[in-house]
Amino acid sequence: MAAARGSRSGVSRAALALVAAVLVGCLAGGVSAAEIRRQKNVQVALRAKWAGTPLLLEANELLSKERKDYFWDFVGQWKELDKGSECLTAKCCVQKIVENVRSLLSEPLASVFEFSLTLRSASPRLVLYRQLAEESLSSVPVKDDALEQIPGNGPVEETCCWVDTGSTLLFNPADLHKWLEGSGKGDSTGQPELFDFDHVYPRSNITAPVAIFYGAVGTKCFKELHVHLAEASKQGKVRYALRPVLPSGCQASSSFCGSIGAADAVTLSGYGVELALKNMEYKAMDDTAIKKGVALEDPKTEDLSQEVRGFIFSKILERKPELNAEIMAFRDSLLSSTVSDTLEVWELKDLGHQTAQRILHASDPLQSMQEINQNFPSIVSSLSRMKLDDSIKDEIIANQRMVPPGKSLMALNGALINIEDLDLYLLMDMVREELSLADQFIRLKLPQNAVHKILSAALPAESNSFRVDFRGSHVHYLNNLEEDALYKRWRSNLQELLMPVYPGQMRYIRKNLFHAVYVFDPASACGAETIDMILSMHQDNVPVRFGVIMYSSRVINVIEENDGSKSEEDTSTLIMRLFLYIKETYSTQLAFQFLSDIHSSRSGGDDYSEEPVEAHHVEEAFVDSLLSGAKSHPQDVLLKLQKENLYKQEAEENSRFVHKLGLYKLQCCLLMNGLVHESNEDATMNAMNDELPRIQEQVYYGHIQSHTDVLEKFLSESSYKRYNPSITGKSTEKRFVSLFASYHQEDSVLHDINYLHSHGTTDDVKPVTHLFAVDLSSKTGTKLLHEAMRYLMDGPNRARVGLLLYARRDSVSTILLMKDIIDRTISSFSNTEKALNFLHGLCKFYEGQHMAASSAVGDSISTIMDKVYSLAAEIALPVDDYRAWLTSFSADTVLKGIDKLSDFLFGQLGLEFGSNAVITNGRIFVVGEGGSFLTDDLGLLESMEYELRTKYIHEIIEEVEWTGVDPDYLTSKFYSDITMLVSSSMSVRERPSERAHFEILNAEHSAIKLNIMNSSIHIDAVIDPLSPAGQKISPLLRILWRWIQPSMRIVLNPISSLADLPLKNYYRFVLPSMDDFSSTDYSVHGPKAFFSNMPLSKTLTMNIDVPEPWLVEPVVAIHDLDNILLENLGDVRTLQAVFELEVLLLTGHCMEKDREPPRGLQFILGTKQRPHLVDTLVMANLGYWQMKVSPGVWYLQLAPGRSADLYELPSKLVAIDSLRGKLIHIEVQKKKGKEHEDLLNAADDNHFQEKTDNKGWNTNLLKWASSFISGDASLKKKAEKNTVSISSVGYLIPLNVTADRALKDARQGEAINIFSVASGHLYERFLKIMILSVLKNTQRPVKFWFIKNYLSPQFKDVLPHMAQEYGFEYELITYKWPTWLHKQKEKQRIIWAYKILFLDVIFPLSLRKVIFVDADQIVRTDMGELYDMDLKGRPPCIYSIL
């Protein structure tokens, strides 16, 4: 051991000697240490365009995401002015806020909150509240006349808080008290609108007047108004909502920590900065003198623990601290000399494997991976000299047989994440959601292993193919491909399905693969058309088995209204009876021909009349069909059928069967192997084509063979006995809510519910829970209640029912009495079967007597009492108990219970007052007024929710081994409650459905494994560390590891054989920290990207890797960011660049039902007062569209003109309240009578554009946007000085482009539009020359169009002066690269794309022609000649001058 220590100390001494020798050599060569250390740095910051927002309010917004109650708890903690008085710095205040929150949240949710707070992710929500506050001040008159000077003069204390009642603004407690006691009572007109994101005080009266309080917790005026409103809300006088706003100038009146962040710009993080080694194929450097910038501070610390050319400088500095300057100079020299953008072929051979080995052998693999891929040009030389471990290489190659080399994947708790779209804000939202769910489940006493199973379980696939099980005797088939002689010559080999054929060619196989069963009323025009189509396709030998199910619309109506007790003979029933007679007596083909003959006898032609079929038409067709081959005269048969009622019962059973299936609502439809389609011929062929791949797959895997009954197989595996599209519709149309927060409230309604069970199942676990929210004063509600009882009487064995009965406060006593009787019966006798029989009889009676019971005149309780007594006596329930209850009945007591229930239904679940709904394990299904929701619909809802969202949870919970839970609590109700709560929480979870089997990859030698046994988060990843995806993922993984300690399994997957360096850039991912908050004052500095010791002689180009919804541009950049050569900085040590988040993206996809996307459809976006602030049009590709917006509440609608004339779309509210922007899907449809009109009409589009141009809607947006209450005064002045335009595609454009009046008047004729793109100072110089050359050679007006986000700040500053001087106009435009379009990696290629890809959406619709001119061209002739060239009707309007 001593020898070993001596050896190591000898090596250290040798290293120090080598360093000293090198330093002595440098100094002897005449180079001072200061000269060696002339290394250059680059620093980048990104700030939001909006003014600062208070961190205290941001913290409360973040907290409200966990539970709404936490918002009000936080308000209660911070409403006192002296809160945080001990803090004199921003950092202390933030730590104080986090400390308070940790008392409410458990770990690791508290850590996620702390990180999100430093990330400033809630800032956009406060900007949204500012917009609403500005609208409130401008749209409502002020109550106190003494405050009329508020808008013009600076804010005073009263303007920091106010209450908006919709009709007036209240600024002080006296006015508020007066309003509450006087005009506030019963005031329902002109109330302010509440949104989903609003913070409504708990237990607020849903019917009370709305009062919105604008103010900031911690201000002097906040506490008193808040206390008044909270107390009034508790008393039911007002519905109190708080919108946190700290108006400009109110910082001084706030508490010590209340204004932290409000005075500083919001500096953002969560983005990447790239310095790429530029390919200098042509000259791009500007050779003009560069103004010297201000040197910034050096970074406080540098990571010295990493090896540089064999030296670990942290160890050397520990030994020789007195040589700090010389040692650091030597390190900088080594770093600069190691930069390389090329390697020899043999050095590239194993570079990926060598990188993986370096990472895996590091003490901190995640840190090592980040440092390698973010400083790769400086590290690549040392990597290429590493000796490779063959075990790592062999395992990587083995894994690449299952995953492509260089492929990167990532999964969170089993769900795949799209790496291309992943950003820090999205990742933190996903992680917070998972941790929140885990916290909820743990609070339900579920053990950690069960929580992990639930969060990681693969959800059952929600198939788009919903099959209806129509099997039974009610189907009448026309043919049978397997038995009929007509098809004997067809082949029976199913393998022919897998053989290639020409498009559209059918496969003639003697097998019933396609069962096309049509459901229709035979007396309808639709039915007649369907029959003729069936016979035509059958005659054409289409390889389909055709069948029909017929019903009578009149019988269906009788069933709906009177439960089918009586039905009269009608034409449809007569047709079905005759059809059955002919089928059984003669043949099926003759029976189908009889159906066709009915149409012929009625119309005598090909037109399908909508007039009803009459009996004599049917009789005539019957006689004609049987006359030639009848055994007896057809008239005698008709008389016999009518006399003996033959087949009448069968015909009525057909209608009942269709009613039970729910298909009658479609009138006519097709069931293709159970899949529902329209009933025309095109739909039939499309249905065959859609079903064919599913059958081919089953044949390929051997699941369908020659003896397989295809229909039986499909319907037995996955089908339902009921069709209701409102239940089975798309997932995006379904509404879910978590019941967990309500369940854990004190005095929760969910604790008071006594559930009803079907007979004999009271003690069984029920995985499905139906909660019925029923308005007893409505007819729809009473019918729904009756259906609930019928559903239980049918005996479901896996569902229970809870009744939430309510009524309006002004309801008559009969309704309140009914509620009281039902509630008392359930609470006293719910465990007995008698209670269900009693409630079923009572509900049936109440539904029949509803109109009388709801009448205010002649209301009689005695009728109800008599019925209750008789039912109780009949079912053997204690009549005396009911007599005692009715004697003690109190309407006030019932109304108090209704108030508590109303808060749950309308405040927490978000139902509308007066609605009737079924809440099934968190899924809300609202029954529309006048709509029907029958017992069969409840059965369908139960089956779907169980199969898709509950079954796997129920199975996991059943297997749980409970610890720390009293065995007496493990009842069937306990299990049912747990299943309901977990299912409802999981139903609101947003996560991708795609999964990957990471477990098949070998992870012994080539994987980073960080296993935390108790972690609720598990990360699986496959990463190529030497890829752009690896640069992006590495810092995200480090953040997760630092803040939440997840379990990780990261398999490295580098490309095995490289032909070139995989990374030619430096990369920094910007992350926040507590150091961003000052330790000396209340200022907030914000995070920055810092590149230290960058190569001096390499030309670098800067790119910003921001989340997809961000559109940023440089606002401070003295130097050319496209061509950075650090050796030209002179004495400036650090190059500085500041970018600004200009706007967020609102994107979407617009579709038209059963048609191509409506290309050219125009949308407008704005506020209620100004509906047209931004507009755009829909692309043909995927119906894509995008708009540039700022945080706020906006309304999206169709643009006036042709779009609004042809299409229907109600105005859609869009709330932009996060840094993730928003993606929405819109479905439009054409108006009736406009289905065949073409949208694109150039004349109409130009006319619309002229109208919008004349309105001048776009002349003051910046003034409006920057005049928010807390907007900076300098911004307001600038807004008043410079107006803003928004082009027809929605881009913010400076309007200080108008040429000098004299110069403009000197130019005559139609304006020439010139489009150009430039990036970098040199090409901006060329662009100026090109502009002048164009102007010099023409006397016509000229307007230039430039891509905004690639122009330097200097060029954008000089452009208005240049336009003024030389007499031209310009407009700045841009378009964000769509996420679905393959992205280019090089910045120059992205710039080139603007010349080609986005021409149809980047310019205003009114622009007739534009000429593209390269920035480096000099024009020597009049461009008007080219502009006026006749295109002879050709669509292209873009020219390029080469």
CSV table of C-alpha atoms in Angstrom, one decimal, residues 1099-1313:
chain,number,residue,atom,x,y,z
A,1099,THR,CA,-16.5,30.8,-37.6
A,1100,LEU,CA,-19.6,29.9,-35.6
A,1101,THR,CA,-23.3,30.5,-36.3
A,1102,MET,CA,-25.9,30.8,-33.5
A,1103,ASN,CA,-29.2,29.0,-33.5
A,1104,ILE,CA,-31.9,29.0,-30.8
A,1105,ASP,CA,-33.5,25.6,-30.1
A,1106,VAL,CA,-36.8,26.7,-28.6
A,1107,PRO,CA,-40.1,24.8,-27.9
A,1108,GLU,CA,-42.3,24.5,-30.9
A,1109,PRO,CA,-44.9,27.1,-29.8
A,1110,TRP,CA,-42.3,29.9,-29.5
A,1111,LEU,CA,-41.4,32.4,-32.1
A,1112,VAL,CA,-38.3,34.3,-31.1
A,1113,GLU,CA,-36.0,37.0,-32.6
A,1114,PRO,CA,-32.8,38.8,-31.6
A,1115,VAL,CA,-33.3,42.2,-30.0
A,1116,VAL,CA,-29.8,42.9,-28.6
A,1117,ALA,CA,-26.9,41.7,-30.8
A,1118,ILE,CA,-24.0,44.0,-31.6
A,1119,HIS,CA,-22.2,41.3,-33.5
A,1120,ASP,CA,-23.3,39.2,-36.5
A,1121,LEU,CA,-24.8,36.1,-34.9
A,1122,ASP,CA,-24.7,34.2,-38.2
A,1123,ASN,CA,-21.0,34.6,-38.6
A,1124,ILE,CA,-19.3,34.7,-35.2
A,1125,LEU,CA,-15.5,35.0,-35.3
A,1126,LEU,CA,-14.4,35.5,-31.7
A,1127,GLU,CA,-10.9,36.6,-32.6
A,1128,ASN,CA,-12.4,39.8,-34.0
A,1129,LEU,CA,-13.9,40.8,-30.6
A,1130,GLY,CA,-10.8,42.7,-29.6
A,1131,ASP,CA,-10.8,43.6,-25.9
A,1132,VAL,CA,-14.4,42.4,-25.4
A,1133,ARG,CA,-14.3,39.2,-23.4
A,1134,THR,CA,-17.9,38.0,-23.9
A,1135,LEU,CA,-20.2,38.3,-26.9
A,1136,GLN,CA,-23.6,39.1,-25.7
A,1137,ALA,CA,-27.0,38.3,-27.4
A,1138,VAL,CA,-30.5,38.8,-26.1
A,1139,PHE,CA,-33.5,37.2,-27.8
A,1140,GLU,CA,-37.2,38.0,-27.2
A,1141,LEU,CA,-40.2,35.7,-27.2
A,1142,GLU,CA,-42.3,37.6,-29.7
A,1143,VAL,CA,-45.4,35.5,-29.8
A,1144,LEU,CA,-46.8,32.1,-29.0
A,1145,LEU,CA,-48.3,29.8,-31.6
A,1146,LEU,CA,-52.0,28.9,-31.8
A,1147,THR,CA,-52.0,26.0,-34.3
A,1148,GLY,CA,-54.6,23.5,-35.4
A,1149,HIS,CA,-56.0,21.2,-38.0
A,1150,CYS,CA,-59.3,22.0,-39.7
A,1151,MET,CA,-61.3,19.1,-41.3
A,1152,GLU,CA,-64.6,18.9,-43.1
A,1153,LYS,CA,-66.6,15.8,-42.5
A,1154,ASP,CA,-66.1,13.2,-45.2
A,1155,ARG,CA,-64.2,15.6,-47.4
A,1156,GLU,CA,-60.7,16.9,-48.0
A,1157,PRO,CA,-59.5,19.7,-45.7
A,1158,PRO,CA,-61.1,23.0,-46.7
A,1159,ARG,CA,-58.1,24.6,-48.3
A,1160,GLY,CA,-58.2,28.4,-48.2
A,1161,LEU,CA,-60.8,28.6,-45.4
A,1162,GLN,CA,-60.1,31.9,-43.5
A,1163,PHE,CA,-60.2,32.2,-39.7
A,1164,ILE,CA,-60.1,35.4,-37.6
A,1165,LEU,CA,-59.1,35.8,-34.0
A,1166,GLY,CA,-59.7,38.6,-31.6
A,1167,THR,CA,-61.6,39.7,-28.5
A,1168,LYS,CA,-65.3,40.2,-28.0
A,1169,GLN,CA,-64.9,44.0,-28.5
A,1170,ARG,CA,-62.5,43.6,-31.5
A,1171,PRO,CA,-63.1,40.2,-33.1
A,1172,HIS,CA,-60.7,40.7,-36.0
A,1173,LEU,CA,-57.1,41.2,-34.8
A,1174,VAL,CA,-55.4,38.3,-36.4
A,1175,ASP,CA,-56.3,36.0,-39.3
A,1176,THR,CA,-55.0,33.1,-41.3
A,1177,LEU,CA,-56.0,30.5,-43.8
A,1178,VAL,CA,-56.1,26.7,-43.8
A,1179,MET,CA,-53.5,24.7,-45.7
A,1180,ALA,CA,-54.3,21.7,-48.0
A,1181,ASN,CA,-51.8,19.7,-46.0
A,1182,LEU,CA,-53.6,18.1,-43.1
A,1183,GLY,CA,-55.8,21.2,-42.9
A,1184,TYR,CA,-53.0,22.9,-41.0
A,1185,TRP,CA,-53.2,26.5,-39.9
A,1186,GLN,CA,-51.4,28.7,-37.4
A,1187,MET,CA,-51.7,32.1,-35.8
A,1188,LYS,CA,-49.4,34.3,-33.7
A,1189,VAL,CA,-50.9,35.2,-30.4
A,1190,SER,CA,-49.9,36.5,-27.0
A,1191,PRO,CA,-51.3,35.1,-23.7
A,1192,GLY,CA,-54.9,36.1,-23.2
A,1193,VAL,CA,-58.5,35.1,-23.9
A,1194,TRP,CA,-59.4,35.1,-27.6
A,1195,TYR,CA,-62.3,34.1,-29.8
A,1196,LEU,CA,-61.8,32.2,-33.0
A,1197,GLN,CA,-64.4,32.3,-35.8
A,1198,LEU,CA,-64.8,32.2,-39.6
A,1199,ALA,CA,-63.8,35.3,-41.4
A,1200,PRO,CA,-66.6,37.4,-43.0
A,1201,GLY,CA,-67.1,36.8,-46.7
A,1202,ARG,CA,-67.0,33.6,-48.6
A,1203,SER,CA,-65.8,31.5,-45.6
A,1204,ALA,CA,-68.6,32.5,-43.4
A,1205,ASP,CA,-71.1,32.3,-46.3
A,1206,LEU,CA,-70.3,28.7,-47.1
A,1207,TYR,CA,-69.4,27.2,-43.8
A,1208,GLU,CA,-70.8,26.9,-40.2
A,1209,LEU,CA,-68.6,27.3,-37.2
A,1210,PRO,CA,-69.7,28.8,-33.8
A,1211,SER,CA,-67.3,31.1,-32.2
A,1212,LYS,CA,-64.7,29.2,-30.2
A,1213,LEU,CA,-63.1,30.5,-27.0
A,1214,VAL,CA,-59.3,30.0,-26.9
A,1215,ALA,CA,-57.4,30.7,-23.7
A,1216,ILE,CA,-53.6,31.0,-24.1
A,1217,ASP,CA,-52.3,30.7,-20.6
A,1218,SER,CA,-49.1,28.7,-20.8
A,1219,LEU,CA,-45.8,28.7,-22.6
A,1220,ARG,CA,-46.9,25.6,-24.5
A,1221,GLY,CA,-49.2,27.6,-26.9
A,1222,LYS,CA,-52.2,25.6,-28.0
A,1223,LEU,CA,-53.2,23.0,-30.6
A,1224,ILE,CA,-56.9,22.7,-31.4
A,1225,HIS,CA,-58.8,20.6,-33.9
A,1226,ILE,CA,-61.7,22.1,-35.7
A,1227,GLU,CA,-64.4,20.4,-37.8
A,1228,VAL,CA,-66.5,22.5,-40.1
A,1229,GLN,CA,-69.4,21.7,-42.4
A,1230,LYS,CA,-71.0,23.5,-45.2
A,1231,LYS,CA,-74.3,25.2,-44.9
A,1232,LYS,CA,-77.4,23.5,-46.4
A,1233,GLY,CA,-77.6,24.3,-50.1
A,1234,LYS,CA,-73.9,25.2,-50.3
A,1235,GLU,CA,-72.5,21.7,-50.4
A,1236,HIS,CA,-71.3,21.9,-54.0
A,1237,GLU,CA,-70.0,25.4,-54.1
A,1238,ASP,CA,-66.2,26.0,-54.3
A,1239,LEU,CA,-64.6,27.9,-51.5
A,1240,LEU,CA,-61.7,29.3,-53.6
A,1241,ASN,CA,-62.9,32.3,-55.6
A,1242,ALA,CA,-60.3,34.9,-56.3
A,1243,ALA,CA,-62.7,37.7,-56.9
A,1244,ASP,CA,-64.4,37.2,-53.6
A,1245,ASP,CA,-61.1,36.9,-51.7
A,1246,ASN,CA,-59.9,40.2,-53.1
A,1247,HIS,CA,-63.1,41.9,-52.3
A,1248,PHE,CA,-62.9,40.6,-48.7
A,1249,GLN,CA,-59.4,41.8,-48.3
A,1250,GLU,CA,-60.3,45.3,-49.6
A,1251,LYS,CA,-63.1,45.5,-47.1
A,1252,THR,CA,-60.8,44.5,-44.2
A,1253,ASP,CA,-58.1,46.9,-45.3
A,1254,ASN,CA,-60.6,49.7,-45.3
A,1255,LYS,CA,-61.8,49.0,-41.8
A,1256,GLY,CA,-58.4,49.7,-40.3
A,1257,TRP,CA,-58.8,47.1,-37.6
A,1258,ASN,CA,-55.0,46.5,-37.5
A,1259,THR,CA,-53.7,50.0,-36.9
A,1260,ASN,CA,-53.4,50.1,-33.1
A,1261,LEU,CA,-52.7,46.5,-31.9
A,1262,LEU,CA,-49.4,47.2,-30.3
A,1263,LYS,CA,-50.8,50.2,-28.5
A,1264,TRP,CA,-53.6,48.0,-27.2
A,1265,ALA,CA,-51.4,45.0,-26.3
A,1266,SER,CA,-48.8,47.1,-24.5
A,1267,SER,CA,-51.3,49.2,-22.6
A,1268,PHE,CA,-52.1,46.4,-20.1
A,1269,ILE,CA,-52.4,47.6,-16.6
A,1270,SER,CA,-48.9,46.6,-15.6
A,1271,GLY,CA,-47.3,47.6,-18.9
A,1272,ASP,CA,-44.1,49.6,-18.6
A,1273,ALA,CA,-44.6,53.3,-19.2
A,1274,SER,CA,-41.8,53.4,-21.7
A,1275,LEU,CA,-43.5,50.7,-23.7
A,1276,LYS,CA,-46.7,52.7,-23.7
A,1277,LYS,CA,-45.0,55.8,-25.1
A,1278,LYS,CA,-43.3,53.6,-27.7
A,1279,ALA,CA,-46.6,52.1,-28.6
A,1280,GLU,CA,-48.2,55.5,-29.1
A,1281,LYS,CA,-45.3,56.5,-31.3
A,1282,ASN,CA,-45.1,53.4,-33.4
A,1283,THR,CA,-48.3,51.6,-34.6
A,1284,VAL,CA,-48.5,48.0,-35.6
A,1285,SER,CA,-50.1,46.2,-38.5
A,1286,ILE,CA,-51.0,42.5,-38.7
A,1287,SER,CA,-50.9,41.0,-42.1
A,1288,SER,CA,-53.7,38.8,-43.3
A,1289,VAL,CA,-51.8,35.8,-42.0
A,1290,GLY,CA,-51.4,37.2,-38.6
A,1291,TYR,CA,-47.9,38.6,-38.1
A,1292,LEU,CA,-46.9,41.6,-36.0
A,1293,ILE,CA,-45.6,44.2,-38.5
A,1294,PRO,CA,-44.2,47.6,-37.7
A,1295,LEU,CA,-46.1,50.2,-39.6
A,1296,ASN,CA,-43.5,52.9,-39.5
A,1297,VAL,CA,-42.8,52.0,-43.1
A,1298,THR,CA,-44.7,54.8,-44.8
A,1299,ALA,CA,-42.4,56.7,-47.2
A,1300,ASP,CA,-41.9,60.4,-47.1
A,1301,ARG,CA,-45.0,62.0,-48.7
A,1302,ALA,CA,-43.2,63.9,-51.4
A,1303,LEU,CA,-41.2,60.8,-52.5
A,1304,LYS,CA,-44.2,58.6,-52.4
A,1305,ASP,CA,-46.3,61.0,-54.5
A,1306,ALA,CA,-43.5,61.2,-57.0
A,1307,ARG,CA,-44.0,57.4,-57.7
A,1308,GLN,CA,-47.1,56.6,-59.8
A,1309,GLY,CA,-48.8,53.4,-60.9
A,1310,GLU,CA,-49.4,50.0,-59.3
A,1311,ALA,CA,-47.0,49.1,-56.5
A,1312,ILE,CA,-44.4,46.4,-57.3
A,1313,ASN,CA,-44.0,43.8,-54.5
